[in-house]
PDB file of C-alpha atoms in Angstrom:
ATOM      1  CA  MET B   1     121.960 153.493  91.025  1.00 82.00           C
ATOM      2  CA  LYS B   2     122.914 149.856  90.599  1.00 86.00           C
ATOM      3  CA  GLN B   3     123.502 149.594  94.349  1.00 87.00           C
ATOM      4  CA  SER B   4     120.136 151.209  95.089  1.00 86.00           C
ATOM      5  CA  ILE B   5     118.314 148.695  92.891  1.00 86.00           C
ATOM      6  CA  GLN B   6     120.032 145.782  94.635  1.00 88.00           C
ATOM      7  CA  ALA B   7     119.358 147.389  98.040  1.00 88.00           C
ATOM      8  CA  ILE B   8     115.604 147.093  97.443  1.00 88.00           C
ATOM      9  CA  LEU B   9     115.858 143.330  96.998  1.00 88.00           C
ATOM     10  CA  LYS B  10     117.993 142.836 100.132  1.00 88.00           C
ATOM     11  CA  HIS B  11     115.817 145.216 102.149  1.00 87.00           C
ATOM     12  CA  LYS B  12     112.546 143.497 101.204  1.00 87.00           C
ATOM     13  CA  SER B  13     113.934 140.037 102.025  1.00 87.00           C
ATOM     14  CA  SER B  14     115.058 141.085 105.518  1.00 86.00           C
ATOM     15  CA  THR B  15     113.401 139.868 108.713  1.00 85.00           C
ATOM     16  CA  ASP B  16     114.116 140.540 112.387  1.00 84.00           C
ATOM     17  CA  ASP B  17     116.049 137.256 112.612  1.00 84.00           C
ATOM     18  CA  GLN B  18     117.962 137.534 109.353  1.00 83.00           C
ATOM     19  CA  HIS B  19     118.490 140.925 107.760  1.00 85.00           C
ATOM     20  CA  ASP B  20     120.819 142.578 105.277  1.00 86.00           C
ATOM     21  CA  HIS B  21     120.730 146.364 105.001  1.00 88.00           C
ATOM     22  CA  SER B  22     124.334 146.728 103.858  1.00 89.00           C
ATOM     23  CA  LEU B  23     123.309 148.417 100.588  1.00 89.00           C
ATOM     24  CA  CYS B  24     120.596 150.633 102.095  1.00 90.00           C
ATOM     25  CA  PRO B  25     121.654 154.284 102.394  1.00 89.00           C
ATOM     26  CA  PRO B  26     122.845 155.109 105.943  1.00 90.00           C
ATOM     27  CA  GLY B  27     121.796 158.104 108.011  1.00 89.00           C
ATOM     28  CA  GLU B  28     118.786 159.605 109.748  1.00 88.00           C
ATOM     29  CA  ASP B  29     117.192 160.675 106.467  1.00 87.00           C
ATOM     30  CA  SER B  30     117.459 157.223 104.829  1.00 88.00           C
ATOM     31  CA  TRP B  31     114.375 155.579 103.329  1.00 88.00           C
ATOM     32  CA  CYS B  32     115.427 152.434 105.234  1.00 89.00           C
ATOM     33  CA  GLY B  33     113.937 152.356 108.723  1.00 88.00           C
ATOM     34  CA  TRP B  34     116.661 150.027 110.010  1.00 89.00           C
ATOM     35  CA  GLN B  35     119.391 152.438 108.876  1.00 90.00           C
ATOM     36  CA  ARG B  36     117.521 155.383 110.448  1.00 90.00           C
ATOM     37  CA  ASP B  37     117.354 153.403 113.693  1.00 89.00           C
ATOM     38  CA  GLN B  38     121.093 152.714 113.550  1.00 89.00           C
ATOM     39  CA  ALA B  39     121.875 156.388 112.960  1.00 91.00           C
ATOM     40  CA  SER B  40     119.742 157.536 115.882  1.00 89.00           C
ATOM     41  CA  GLY B  41     120.982 154.768 118.211  1.00 89.00           C
ATOM     42  CA  SER B  42     117.490 153.341 118.585  1.00 86.00           C
ATOM     43  CA  THR B  43     116.407 149.704 118.474  1.00 83.00           C
ATOM     44  CA  ASP B  44     112.699 150.274 117.802  1.00 85.00           C
ATOM     45  CA  TYR B  45     112.682 149.164 114.155  1.00 86.00           C
ATOM     46  CA  LYS B  46     110.732 145.981 113.502  1.00 87.00           C
ATOM     47  CA  HIS B  47     110.884 144.366 110.091  1.00 86.00           C
ATOM     48  CA  ALA B  48     107.646 143.887 108.231  1.00 81.00           C
ATOM     49  CA  HIS B  49     107.085 140.464 106.784  1.00 79.00           C
ATOM     50  CA  GLY B  50     110.111 139.807 104.577  1.00 81.00           C
ATOM     51  CA  LEU B  51     109.478 138.272 101.193  1.00 85.00           C
ATOM     52  CA  PRO B  52     109.949 134.494 101.164  1.00 86.00           C
ATOM     53  CA  ALA B  53     113.180 133.151  99.666  1.00 85.00           C
ATOM     54  CA  ALA B  54     111.294 131.523  96.752  1.00 90.00           C
ATOM     55  CA  ILE B  55     109.833 134.875  95.710  1.00 90.00           C
ATOM     56  CA  ILE B  56     113.185 136.623  96.109  1.00 88.00           C
ATOM     57  CA  GLU B  57     114.771 134.044  93.802  1.00 91.00           C
ATOM     58  CA  ALA B  58     111.909 134.410  91.307  1.00 92.00           C
ATOM     59  CA  ILE B  59     112.274 138.207  91.078  1.00 91.00           C
ATOM     60  CA  ARG B  60     116.089 138.326  91.312  1.00 90.00           C
ATOM     61  CA  PRO B  61     116.543 138.067  87.488  1.00 91.00           C
ATOM     62  CA  THR B  62     114.317 141.136  87.050  1.00 90.00           C
ATOM     63  CA  PHE B  63     116.439 143.119  89.494  1.00 88.00           C
ATOM     64  CA  GLU B  64     119.588 141.966  87.700  1.00 89.00           C
ATOM     65  CA  GLN B  65     118.115 143.159  84.384  1.00 88.00           C
ATOM     66  CA  LEU B  66     117.189 146.509  85.932  1.00 86.00           C
ATOM     67  CA  SER B  67     120.729 147.033  87.197  1.00 86.00           C
ATOM     68  CA  LYS B  68     122.566 146.263  83.945  1.00 87.00           C
ATOM     69  CA  ASP B  69     124.974 148.940  82.768  1.00 85.00           C
ATOM     70  CA  ASP B  70     123.472 149.320  79.287  1.00 82.00           C
ATOM     71  CA  LEU B  71     120.040 150.073  80.775  1.00 79.00           C
ATOM     72  CA  LEU B  72     121.363 152.441  83.433  1.00 79.00           C
ATOM     73  CA  LYS B  73     123.419 154.397  80.878  1.00 77.00           C
ATOM     74  CA  LYS B  74     120.119 155.651  79.473  1.00 70.00           C
ATOM     75  CA  CYS B  75     119.528 157.461  82.766  1.00 70.00           C
ATOM     76  CA  LEU B  76     122.816 159.376  82.779  1.00 69.00           C
ATOM     77  CA  ASP B  77     121.549 162.383  80.834  1.00 62.00           C
ATOM     78  CA  GLY B  78     118.216 162.473  82.607  1.00 59.00           C
ATOM     79  CA  TYR B  79     116.385 160.603  79.859  1.00 58.00           C
ATOM     80  CA  THR B  80     113.625 158.214  80.781  1.00 56.00           C
ATOM     81  CA  GLN B  81     114.392 154.522  80.754  1.00 52.00           C
ATOM     82  CA  ASN B  82     110.763 153.665  80.106  1.00 63.00           C
ATOM     83  CA  ALA B  83     109.924 154.267  76.462  1.00 73.00           C
ATOM     84  CA  CYS B  84     106.695 152.322  76.971  1.00 77.00           C
ATOM     85  CA  GLU B  85     104.924 155.387  78.382  1.00 81.00           C
ATOM     86  CA  SER B  86     105.744 157.352  75.267  1.00 81.00           C
ATOM     87  CA  PHE B  87     104.632 154.507  73.020  1.00 83.00           C
ATOM     88  CA  ASN B  88     101.363 154.044  74.933  1.00 86.00           C
ATOM     89  CA  ALA B  89     100.652 157.763  74.574  1.00 86.00           C
ATOM     90  CA  LEU B  90     101.025 157.423  70.797  1.00 86.00           C
ATOM     91  CA  ILE B  91      98.552 154.535  70.719  1.00 89.00           C
ATOM     92  CA  TRP B  92      95.909 156.250  72.849  1.00 88.00           C
ATOM     93  CA  LYS B  93      96.321 159.490  70.906  1.00 88.00           C
ATOM     94  CA  ARG B  94      95.127 157.576  67.840  1.00 88.00           C
ATOM     95  CA  CYS B  95      92.608 155.399  69.626  1.00 88.00           C
ATOM     96  CA  PRO B  96      91.276 157.042  72.831  1.00 85.00           C
ATOM     97  CA  LYS B  97      90.274 154.752  75.687  1.00 83.00           C
ATOM     98  CA  GLU B  98      87.049 156.710  76.250  1.00 85.00           C
ATOM     99  CA  VAL B  99      85.602 155.642  72.900  1.00 84.00           C
ATOM    100  CA  TYR B 100      84.847 152.020  72.052  1.00 88.00           C
ATOM    101  CA  CYS B 101      86.642 150.678  69.001  1.00 86.00           C
ATOM    102  CA  GLY B 102      86.887 147.299  67.397  1.00 89.00           C
ATOM    103  CA  LYS B 103      89.898 145.057  67.109  1.00 91.00           C
ATOM    104  CA  GLN B 104      90.772 146.244  63.580  1.00 92.00           C
ATOM    105  CA  THR B 105      90.770 149.910  64.659  1.00 91.00           C
ATOM    106  CA  LEU B 106      92.997 149.108  67.627  1.00 91.00           C
ATOM    107  CA  MET B 107      95.391 147.067  65.476  1.00 92.00           C
ATOM    108  CA  THR B 108      95.624 149.950  62.997  1.00 90.00           C
ATOM    109  CA  ALA B 109      96.285 152.432  65.814  1.00 90.00           C
ATOM    110  CA  VAL B 110      99.057 150.205  67.212  1.00 92.00           C
ATOM    111  CA  ALA B 111     100.653 149.780  63.760  1.00 91.00           C
ATOM    112  CA  MET B 112     100.576 153.540  63.183  1.00 89.00           C
ATOM    113  CA  ALA B 113     102.017 154.182  66.649  1.00 89.00           C
ATOM    114  CA  VAL B 114     104.854 151.705  66.022  1.00 91.00           C
ATOM    115  CA  SER B 115     105.814 153.377  62.759  1.00 90.00           C
ATOM    116  CA  HIS B 116     105.557 156.864  64.306  1.00 87.00           C
ATOM    117  CA  PHE B 117     107.589 155.775  67.361  1.00 85.00           C
ATOM    118  CA  ASN B 118     110.337 154.212  65.220  1.00 86.00           C
ATOM    119  CA  ASP B 119     110.491 156.631  62.267  1.00 86.00           C
ATOM    120  CA  GLY B 120     108.758 159.812  63.434  1.00 86.00           C
ATOM    121  CA  ALA B 121     105.786 161.552  61.867  1.00 86.00           C
ATOM    122  CA  GLY B 122     107.377 161.200  58.423  1.00 86.00           C
ATOM    123  CA  SER B 123     106.316 157.552  58.511  1.00 88.00           C
ATOM    124  CA  THR B 124     102.766 158.703  57.729  1.00 85.00           C
ATOM    125  CA  GLU B 125     103.981 160.000  54.354  1.00 87.00           C
ATOM    126  CA  LYS B 126     105.691 156.689  53.626  1.00 88.00           C
ATOM    127  CA  ILE B 127     102.587 154.688  54.521  1.00 86.00           C
ATOM    128  CA  LEU B 128     100.361 156.891  52.377  1.00 85.00           C
ATOM    129  CA  GLY B 129     102.842 156.512  49.494  1.00 88.00           C
ATOM    130  CA  ILE B 130     102.771 152.717  49.789  1.00 89.00           C
ATOM    131  CA  LEU B 131      98.973 152.834  49.742  1.00 88.00           C
ATOM    132  CA  GLY B 132      99.107 154.872  46.552  1.00 90.00           C
ATOM    133  CA  VAL B 133      97.890 158.110  48.126  1.00 89.00           C
ATOM    134  CA  LYS B 134      99.697 161.158  46.762  1.00 88.00           C
ATOM    135  CA  ASN B 135     101.118 163.289  49.573  1.00 85.00           C
ATOM    136  CA  GLY B 136     100.411 166.976  49.436  1.00 87.00           C
ATOM    137  CA  THR B 137     102.480 169.850  50.758  1.00 89.00           C
ATOM    138  CA  HIS B 138     100.342 170.088  53.908  1.00 91.00           C
ATOM    139  CA  THR B 139     101.090 166.464  54.866  1.00 87.00           C
ATOM    140  CA  HIS B 140     104.803 166.972  54.268  1.00 88.00           C
ATOM    141  CA  ARG B 141     104.869 170.246  56.230  1.00 91.00           C
ATOM    142  CA  TRP B 142     102.871 168.665  59.072  1.00 89.00           C
ATOM    143  CA  SER B 143     105.215 165.682  59.441  1.00 88.00           C
ATOM    144  CA  GLN B 144     108.337 167.858  59.404  1.00 90.00           C
ATOM    145  CA  ASN B 145     106.799 170.293  61.903  1.00 92.00           C
ATOM    146  CA  GLU B 146     105.665 167.440  64.181  1.00 88.00           C
ATOM    147  CA  ASP B 147     109.136 165.865  64.288  1.00 87.00           C
ATOM    148  CA  THR B 148     110.875 169.220  64.806  1.00 90.00           C
ATOM    149  CA  GLN B 149     108.551 170.166  67.680  1.00 89.00           C
ATOM    150  CA  ARG B 150     109.011 166.755  69.318  1.00 83.00           C
ATOM    151  CA  LEU B 151     112.803 167.039  69.229  1.00 83.00           C
ATOM    152  CA  GLN B 152     112.770 170.635  70.484  1.00 86.00           C
ATOM    153  CA  ALA B 153     110.416 169.720  73.341  1.00 82.00           C
ATOM    154  CA  SER B 154     112.644 166.782  74.268  1.00 76.00           C
ATOM    155  CA  GLU B 155     115.758 168.964  74.363  1.00 80.00           C
ATOM    156  CA  LYS B 156     113.917 171.607  76.386  1.00 77.00           C
ATOM    157  CA  ARG B 157     112.682 169.073  78.967  1.00 72.00           C
ATOM    158  CA  ILE B 158     116.196 167.927  79.846  1.00 75.00           C
ATOM    159  CA  GLN B 159     117.496 171.442  80.537  1.00 77.00           C
ATOM    160  CA  LEU B 160     118.071 172.192  84.216  1.00 75.00           C
ATOM    161  CA  THR B 161     116.142 175.478  84.146  1.00 80.00           C
ATOM    162  CA  GLU B 162     113.088 173.715  82.704  1.00 78.00           C
ATOM    163  CA  LYS B 163     113.276 171.070  85.425  1.00 80.00           C
ATOM    164  CA  LYS B 164     113.354 173.789  88.085  1.00 84.00           C
ATOM    165  CA  ILE B 165     110.338 175.526  86.512  1.00 85.00           C
ATOM    166  CA  ARG B 166     108.379 172.243  86.506  1.00 82.00           C
ATOM    167  CA  GLN B 167     109.333 171.619  90.147  1.00 86.00           C
ATOM    168  CA  SER B 168     108.217 175.090  91.221  1.00 89.00           C
ATOM    169  CA  LEU B 169     104.904 174.711  89.357  1.00 90.00           C
ATOM    170  CA  ARG B 170     104.357 171.340  91.022  1.00 89.00           C
ATOM    171  CA  GLN B 171     105.055 172.856  94.455  1.00 90.00           C
ATOM    172  CA  LYS B 172     102.728 175.773  93.712  1.00 92.00           C
ATOM    173  CA  ARG B 173      99.896 173.392  92.716  1.00 91.00           C
ATOM    174  CA  LYS B 174     100.519 171.281  95.809  1.00 89.00           C
ATOM    175  CA  GLY B 175     100.360 174.390  98.015  1.00 89.00           C
ATOM    176  CA  GLU B 176      97.098 175.457  96.356  1.00 89.00           C
ATOM    177  CA  GLU B 177      95.592 171.998  96.919  1.00 87.00           C
ATOM    178  CA  GLU B 178      96.628 172.043 100.578  1.00 87.00           C
ATOM    179  CA  GLY B 179      95.099 175.517 100.905  1.00 87.00           C
ATOM    180  CA  HIS B 180      91.806 174.240  99.488  1.00 84.00           C
ATOM    181  CA  ILE B 181      91.837 171.275 101.861  1.00 84.00           C
ATOM    182  CA  ASN B 182      92.540 173.548 104.846  1.00 85.00           C
ATOM    183  CA  LYS B 183      89.756 175.911 103.792  1.00 86.00           C
ATOM    184  CA  GLU B 184      87.099 173.399 102.698  1.00 84.00           C
ATOM    185  CA  GLY B 185      88.154 170.155 104.316  1.00 80.00           C
ATOM    186  CA  VAL B 186      88.497 166.905 102.403  1.00 76.00           C
ATOM    187  CA  THR B 187      85.946 166.979  99.582  1.00 74.00           C
ATOM    188  CA  TYR B 188      86.829 163.630  98.074  1.00 73.00           C
ATOM    189  CA  GLU B 189      88.495 160.470  99.256  1.00 73.00           C
ATOM    190  CA  ALA B 190      88.478 156.963  97.873  1.00 69.00           C
ATOM    191  CA  GLY B 191      85.618 154.966  99.366  1.00 67.00           C
ATOM    192  CA  GLY B 192      84.403 158.000 101.300  1.00 60.00           C
ATOM    193  CA  PHE B 193      80.913 158.069  99.766  1.00 56.00           C
TER     194      PHE B 193
END
């Protein structure tokens, strides 16, 4: 994975005159056109405009951060390395984008999302307690149930059988969409109206 991340940087900085595809995966099924050309014995590949050296040097620290061992370890068990998506979902669950809200409402939604993200749904009970609101049995049962369901769903998502089910559903939907396009033609395309 570390090599693949570094390969992107070398690949995007390559030009016809000066290229480095040493980290790109070899073979005819490689994502790298130069490597595919090498495998097939062809010399047709032309480099697109390589990124200038100044830009490569500016983005190199980001690529080094992305290829650090402590970050990549999070990917070993199939977990996501981007917790931001999960956090954003918690914010927009409390403060939907479709409805206008003021700054104070947004700030409250973010604060609630932070506490929920860090401490689970039980944080709601703590916050209510600090505010002097007595928690009832329904609030306690809800927070425990919410945390339990979240953990069970997380464990279920990383199981291989679940991944295969999601893949087959995705392929089924894709096949249905292609069937509709073949039957009806393209009914929508960006800028097509």
